[in-house]
Amino acid sequence: MDFTPTEEQAAARDLAARIFGDLSTHERLTAAGTGSDAELWKALCEAGLPAAVEDIGLLGLVLLLEEQGRTTAQVPFAASCVYGLLAVSAHGSAEQRKRLLPAIGDGTVVVTGALPEAAVRVVGSGELSGVVPVVQWLRDATHVLVADEEHGLWLVRTVDARCEPVELTAPWSAGRLTLDGTPGEPLGERERAGERAGERLGGSDADVAGQGAYDDVLATARTAFAGLQAGVCAGSVARAVDYTNTREQFGRPLATKQGVQLRAADAYMDTEAIRVTAYEAAWRRDEGLDYATHALTAAWWASEAGSRVVHAGQHLHGGMGADLDHPVHRHFLWGRQLDAYLGCGSEVLQELGALIVHGEGDA
């Protein structure tokens, strides 16, 4: 395996770092409240970063999401790329790819996902009913990717559904999605998408219409959001290092104390574990290799280690870490939200064990 970024991936990462660093400041984040930063989203789209993901792959997206996580930038970048661009690119029909990919790339279409929820029923001819209590970035989305009871994937326009604002721990512009005979568009040609995804995942569900596509999109999302968590944790550690090097106690920087050094070192190692497992899962998907267990491994590290890191980052700030207006608190909120998103550690570990025991993934 080789995680060395290509020239295109490195250029995209550096551009993303510059844009996020310039525009996702503490002052702008405070002004945005729990909503998204429309100006930042516009800048990212004008720079061609969402569109570039189709060329730089999932590993390239993970690199970009690390930069978003470092600054906790409030834009639906991860959601629209995973549930929109990558999902449509891999599983959409030729007509859907032609119609949707350019619009997702330029930001005029924003897609979010109601996965791993499968609380939606298909009624009538392509109509959907059901309630998803929380959908991240729903307030920004033009489309939602939902799963029915048989794990078939559907694209729903938010203008056709009822969307009500919901506040989360992290400011992710979330909402409650209610479908009541709402028209839905099936994603791609169900059986062909299932076969392609089943082959790539190394699973045994490729013969189930839509199941392979669902599994692939969920594994892709878990990998991408693990990359986002790596960035959130890296940002938390960086803030803790800066604070403990400048904050003095009894005439010496806090960073000179062994307990502080050990806590920071543990947080750094946990962050590296999240990063490398996300890189491996993303690289394997881009190479067309089995990656089902690797995606679950990355998700487990993002949940378990991610929670430890953001707690450590806040604790290393001492009393300042209790200040809700301090920048490090935002990393704490994001880290805890990502901890449970797409399955908490124990749930993911159970899935991973089932895959290994039943031989449905690569051990």
Coordinates of C-alpha atoms in Angstrom, one line a residue:
M1 CA 0.0 0.0 0.0
D2 CA 1.1 3.5 -0.7
F3 CA -0.5 6.5 1.0
T4 CA 1.7 9.1 -0.7
P5 CA -0.6 11.7 -2.2
T6 CA -0.5 12.1 -6.0
E7 CA 0.4 15.5 -7.4
E8 CA -3.3 16.3 -7.9
Q9 CA -4.2 15.2 -4.3
A10 CA -1.5 17.2 -2.8
A11 CA -2.4 20.3 -4.7
A12 CA -6.1 19.9 -3.7
R13 CA -5.1 19.4 -0.1
D14 CA -2.9 22.5 0.0
L15 CA -5.6 24.6 -1.6
A16 CA -8.2 23.3 0.8
A17 CA -5.9 24.1 3.8
R18 CA -5.4 27.7 2.5
I19 CA -9.1 28.3 2.0
F20 CA -10.2 26.7 5.3
G21 CA -7.4 28.5 7.2
D22 CA -8.3 31.9 5.7
L23 CA -12.0 31.8 6.0
S24 CA -12.9 29.4 8.9
T25 CA -11.7 31.6 11.7
H26 CA -13.0 31.6 15.2
E27 CA -14.7 35.0 14.6
R28 CA -16.6 33.7 11.5
L29 CA -17.5 30.4 13.2
T30 CA -18.9 32.3 16.2
A31 CA -20.9 34.6 13.9
A32 CA -22.3 31.6 12.0
G33 CA -23.8 30.1 15.1
T34 CA -25.2 26.6 14.3
G35 CA -25.6 27.4 10.6
S36 CA -23.3 26.9 7.7
D37 CA -20.9 29.5 6.3
A38 CA -22.3 30.3 2.8
E39 CA -19.3 32.4 1.8
L40 CA -16.9 29.6 2.6
W41 CA -19.0 27.0 0.7
K42 CA -19.0 29.3 -2.3
A43 CA -15.2 29.7 -2.1
L44 CA -14.7 26.0 -2.0
C45 CA -17.0 25.4 -5.0
E46 CA -15.4 28.2 -7.0
A47 CA -12.0 26.6 -6.3
G48 CA -13.4 23.4 -7.8
L49 CA -12.7 21.3 -4.7
P50 CA -16.0 19.3 -4.5
A51 CA -15.7 18.6 -8.3
A52 CA -12.1 17.5 -7.9
V53 CA -13.1 14.6 -5.6
E54 CA -14.3 12.6 -8.6
D55 CA -10.7 12.6 -9.9
I56 CA -8.7 12.4 -6.6
G57 CA -10.8 9.6 -5.1
L58 CA -11.8 8.8 -1.6
L59 CA -8.2 9.1 -0.3
G60 CA -8.1 12.6 -1.8
L61 CA -11.4 13.4 -0.1
V62 CA -10.0 12.2 3.2
L63 CA -7.1 14.5 2.8
L64 CA -9.4 17.5 2.2
L65 CA -11.6 16.5 5.1
E66 CA -8.6 16.5 7.4
E67 CA -8.1 20.2 6.6
Q68 CA -11.8 20.9 7.2
G69 CA -11.6 19.1 10.6
R70 CA -8.6 21.1 11.7
T71 CA -10.7 24.3 11.5
T72 CA -14.1 22.7 12.2
A73 CA -15.4 24.6 9.1
Q74 CA -19.2 24.6 9.0
V75 CA -19.9 23.5 5.4
P76 CA -21.6 20.4 4.1
F77 CA -18.4 19.3 2.3
A78 CA -18.2 15.8 3.5
A79 CA -21.9 15.0 3.2
S80 CA -22.3 16.3 -0.3
C81 CA -19.1 14.6 -1.6
V82 CA -19.9 11.2 0.0
Y83 CA -23.7 11.0 -0.4
G84 CA -23.8 13.0 -3.6
L85 CA -20.7 13.0 -5.8
L86 CA -19.2 9.6 -4.9
A87 CA -22.5 7.8 -4.5
V88 CA -23.9 9.0 -7.8
S89 CA -20.5 8.5 -9.6
A90 CA -20.3 4.9 -8.4
H91 CA -24.0 3.8 -8.4
G92 CA -26.0 6.3 -10.4
S93 CA -27.3 5.7 -13.9
A94 CA -25.7 7.4 -16.9
E95 CA -28.5 9.9 -16.9
Q96 CA -28.1 10.7 -13.2
R97 CA -24.4 11.1 -13.5
K98 CA -24.8 13.5 -16.4
R99 CA -27.5 15.5 -14.7
L100 CA -26.3 15.6 -11.1
L101 CA -22.5 15.4 -11.0
P102 CA -21.8 18.8 -12.6
A103 CA -24.4 20.4 -10.3
I104 CA -22.9 18.7 -7.2
G105 CA -19.5 19.7 -8.2
D106 CA -20.3 23.4 -8.5
G107 CA -22.4 23.4 -5.3
T108 CA -25.8 24.2 -6.8
V109 CA -26.9 20.8 -5.7
V110 CA -26.1 19.8 -2.1
V111 CA -26.7 16.2 -1.1
T112 CA -26.8 14.8 2.5
G113 CA -27.6 11.3 3.7
A114 CA -30.0 9.6 6.0
L115 CA -27.8 6.6 6.5
P116 CA -27.6 4.2 8.3
E117 CA -31.3 4.8 9.0
A118 CA -33.6 2.5 7.1
A119 CA -36.9 3.8 8.4
V120 CA -38.4 4.6 5.1
R121 CA -41.0 2.6 3.3
V122 CA -41.7 2.5 -0.4
V123 CA -45.4 3.0 -1.1
G124 CA -47.1 3.2 -4.4
S125 CA -45.0 3.8 -7.4
G126 CA -41.7 5.4 -6.2
E127 CA -43.3 7.2 -3.3
L128 CA -41.7 7.1 0.2
S129 CA -43.0 7.4 3.7
G130 CA -41.3 7.5 7.0
V131 CA -39.5 9.8 9.5
V132 CA -35.8 10.2 10.0
P133 CA -35.4 12.1 13.3
V134 CA -32.0 13.6 12.6
V135 CA -30.3 14.3 9.2
Q136 CA -27.0 16.2 9.3
W137 CA -26.8 19.2 7.0
L138 CA -30.4 18.8 6.0
R139 CA -31.0 22.6 6.2
D140 CA -28.3 23.1 3.5
A141 CA -29.4 20.2 1.3
T142 CA -31.3 20.2 -2.0
H143 CA -31.4 16.4 -2.0
V144 CA -31.3 13.6 0.6
L145 CA -30.0 10.1 0.0
V146 CA -32.3 7.8 2.0
A147 CA -32.5 4.0 2.4
D148 CA -35.6 2.0 2.4
E149 CA -36.3 -1.1 4.5
E150 CA -34.6 -3.4 2.0
H151 CA -31.6 -1.0 1.9
G152 CA -32.5 0.3 -1.6
L153 CA -31.2 3.9 -2.1
W154 CA -33.4 6.8 -3.1
L155 CA -32.7 10.5 -3.9
V156 CA -35.4 12.8 -2.4
R157 CA -35.6 16.5 -3.1
T158 CA -35.9 18.5 0.1
V159 CA -38.5 20.8 -1.4
D160 CA -40.8 17.7 -1.8
A161 CA -40.4 16.7 1.9
R162 CA -41.0 18.3 5.3
C163 CA -37.8 19.4 6.9
E164 CA -37.7 20.9 10.4
P165 CA -34.6 22.3 12.1
V166 CA -32.9 20.2 14.8
E167 CA -30.0 21.3 17.0
L168 CA -27.2 18.9 17.6
T169 CA -24.2 18.9 19.8
A170 CA -22.1 20.0 16.8
P171 CA -23.3 22.9 14.5
W172 CA -24.2 20.7 11.5
S173 CA -27.4 22.4 10.2
A174 CA -29.3 19.3 11.0
G175 CA -33.0 18.7 10.6
R176 CA -35.9 16.2 10.9
L177 CA -37.0 14.6 7.7
T178 CA -40.6 13.6 7.2
L179 CA -41.7 11.8 4.1
D180 CA -45.4 11.2 3.5
G181 CA -46.0 9.8 0.0
T182 CA -43.0 11.9 -1.1
P183 CA -41.7 11.1 -4.6
G184 CA -38.2 9.5 -4.7
E185 CA -35.8 8.7 -7.4
P186 CA -34.0 5.3 -7.2
L187 CA -30.3 5.6 -7.3
G188 CA -29.0 4.0 -10.5
E189 CA -29.8 0.6 -11.8
R190 CA -30.3 -1.3 -8.7
E191 CA -29.0 -4.7 -9.6
R192 CA -25.9 -3.5 -11.5
A193 CA -25.0 -1.1 -8.7
G194 CA -25.3 -3.9 -6.2
E195 CA -23.0 -6.2 -8.2
R196 CA -20.3 -3.5 -8.6
A197 CA -20.4 -2.5 -5.0
G198 CA -20.5 -6.1 -3.7
E199 CA -17.4 -7.0 -5.7
R200 CA -15.5 -4.0 -4.4
L201 CA -16.6 -4.6 -0.7
G202 CA -15.8 -8.3 -0.9
G203 CA -19.3 -9.0 0.5
S204 CA -21.8 -11.7 -0.3
D205 CA -24.8 -9.4 -0.8
A206 CA -24.1 -8.5 -4.4
D207 CA -27.1 -10.6 -5.5
V208 CA -29.5 -8.5 -3.4
A209 CA -30.8 -5.5 -5.4
G210 CA -29.5 -2.3 -3.9
Q211 CA -27.8 -4.0 -0.9
G212 CA -24.3 -3.7 -2.3
A213 CA -24.8 0.0 -3.1
Y214 CA -26.0 0.6 0.4
D215 CA -23.1 -1.2 2.0
D216 CA -20.6 0.6 -0.3
V217 CA -22.0 4.1 0.4
L218 CA -22.1 3.4 4.2
A219 CA -18.5 2.2 4.1
T220 CA -17.4 5.1 2.1
A221 CA -19.2 7.5 4.5
R222 CA -17.6 5.9 7.5
T223 CA -14.1 6.2 5.9
A224 CA -14.6 9.8 4.9
F225 CA -16.0 10.9 8.3
A226 CA -13.1 9.0 10.0
G227 CA -10.8 11.3 8.0
L228 CA -12.8 14.3 9.2
Q229 CA -12.4 13.1 12.8
A230 CA -8.6 12.8 12.2
G231 CA -8.6 16.5 11.3
V232 CA -10.8 17.5 14.3
C233 CA -8.4 15.6 16.6
A234 CA -5.3 17.0 15.0
G235 CA -6.7 20.5 15.5
S236 CA -7.5 19.8 19.1
V237 CA -4.0 18.5 19.8
A238 CA -2.4 21.4 18.0
R239 CA -4.4 23.9 20.2
A240 CA -3.5 22.0 23.4
V241 CA 0.2 22.0 22.4
D242 CA 0.1 25.7 21.7
Y243 CA -1.7 26.4 25.0
T244 CA 0.5 24.3 27.2
N245 CA 3.6 25.8 25.7
T246 CA 2.6 29.3 26.4
R247 CA 0.6 28.9 29.7
E248 CA 2.9 29.0 32.7
Q249 CA 2.4 27.7 36.2
F250 CA 4.8 28.4 39.0
G251 CA 7.2 30.0 36.5
R252 CA 7.3 27.1 34.0
P253 CA 5.2 26.2 30.9
L254 CA 2.6 23.5 31.5
A255 CA 4.2 21.6 28.6
T256 CA 7.3 20.9 30.8
K257 CA 5.2 18.7 33.2
Q258 CA 5.5 15.0 32.5
G259 CA 1.8 14.3 33.0
V260 CA 0.9 16.9 30.4
Q261 CA 3.5 15.4 28.0
L262 CA 2.1 11.9 28.4
R263 CA -1.5 13.0 27.9
A264 CA -0.6 14.9 24.8
A265 CA 1.5 12.0 23.5
D266 CA -1.4 9.6 23.9
A267 CA -3.7 12.0 22.1
Y268 CA -1.2 12.3 19.2
M269 CA -0.9 8.5 18.8
D270 CA -4.6 8.1 18.9
T271 CA -4.9 10.8 16.2
E272 CA -2.3 9.0 14.0
A273 CA -4.2 5.7 14.4
I274 CA -7.4 7.3 13.2
R275 CA -5.6 8.9 10.2
V276 CA -3.7 5.8 9.1
T277 CA -6.8 3.5 9.3
A278 CA -8.8 6.0 7.3
Y279 CA -6.0 6.3 4.7
E280 CA -5.9 2.5 4.3
A281 CA -9.6 2.1 3.8
A282 CA -9.8 5.0 1.4
W283 CA -6.7 3.7 -0.6
R284 CA -8.2 0.2 -0.9
R285 CA -11.5 1.5 -2.2
D286 CA -9.7 3.7 -4.8
E287 CA -7.6 0.6 -5.8
G288 CA -10.8 -1.5 -6.2
L289 CA -9.7 -3.8 -3.3
D290 CA -11.9 -5.3 -0.5
Y291 CA -12.3 -2.6 2.2
A292 CA -15.3 -3.5 4.2
T293 CA -13.4 -4.5 7.4
H294 CA -11.0 -1.6 6.9
A295 CA -13.8 0.9 6.8
L296 CA -15.2 -0.5 10.0
T297 CA -11.8 -0.4 11.6
A298 CA -11.4 3.2 10.7
A299 CA -14.8 4.0 12.1
W300 CA -14.0 2.2 15.3
W301 CA -10.8 4.2 15.8
A302 CA -12.7 7.4 14.9
S303 CA -15.3 6.7 17.6
E304 CA -13.2 5.3 20.4
A305 CA -10.0 7.2 20.0
G306 CA -11.6 10.4 18.7
S307 CA -13.6 10.7 22.0
R308 CA -10.4 10.3 24.0
V309 CA -8.5 12.9 22.0
V310 CA -11.1 15.7 22.2
H311 CA -11.5 15.0 25.9
A312 CA -7.7 15.3 26.4
G313 CA -7.6 18.5 24.3
Q314 CA -10.2 20.1 26.5
H315 CA -8.6 18.8 29.8
L316 CA -5.1 20.1 28.8
H317 CA -6.6 23.6 28.6
G318 CA -7.4 23.4 32.3
G319 CA -10.1 25.9 33.3
M320 CA -10.1 27.5 29.9
G321 CA -11.3 24.2 28.5
A322 CA -14.6 24.7 30.4
D323 CA -15.2 28.0 28.5
L324 CA -17.9 27.3 26.0
D325 CA -16.6 30.2 23.8
H326 CA -13.1 28.9 23.6
P327 CA -12.1 27.5 20.2
V328 CA -11.1 24.1 21.6
H329 CA -14.6 23.5 22.8
R330 CA -15.7 23.4 19.2
H331 CA -13.3 20.5 18.6
F332 CA -14.8 18.7 21.6
L333 CA -18.4 19.1 20.3
W334 CA -17.4 17.9 16.8
G335 CA -15.4 15.0 18.2
R336 CA -18.3 13.8 20.3
Q337 CA -20.8 14.2 17.5
L338 CA -18.5 12.1 15.2
D339 CA -18.1 9.6 17.9
A340 CA -21.6 8.3 17.5
Y341 CA -22.3 9.3 13.8
L342 CA -22.8 6.3 11.6
G343 CA -22.5 3.9 14.5
C344 CA -20.7 4.2 17.9
G345 CA -17.6 2.1 18.7
S346 CA -19.4 -0.9 20.2
E347 CA -21.9 -1.1 17.3
V348 CA -19.1 -0.8 14.7
L349 CA -17.1 -3.5 16.6
Q350 CA -20.1 -5.8 16.5
E351 CA -20.4 -5.4 12.8
L352 CA -16.7 -5.9 12.3
G353 CA -16.8 -9.1 14.3
A354 CA -19.8 -10.4 12.3
L355 CA -18.0 -9.8 9.0
I356 CA -14.9 -11.6 10.1
V357 CA -16.8 -14.6 11.7
H358 CA -19.0 -15.1 8.6
G359 CA -16.2 -14.5 6.2
E360 CA -18.0 -11.7 4.5
G361 CA -15.0 -9.3 4.6
D362 CA -11.2 -9.5 4.4
A363 CA -9.7 -10.4 7.7

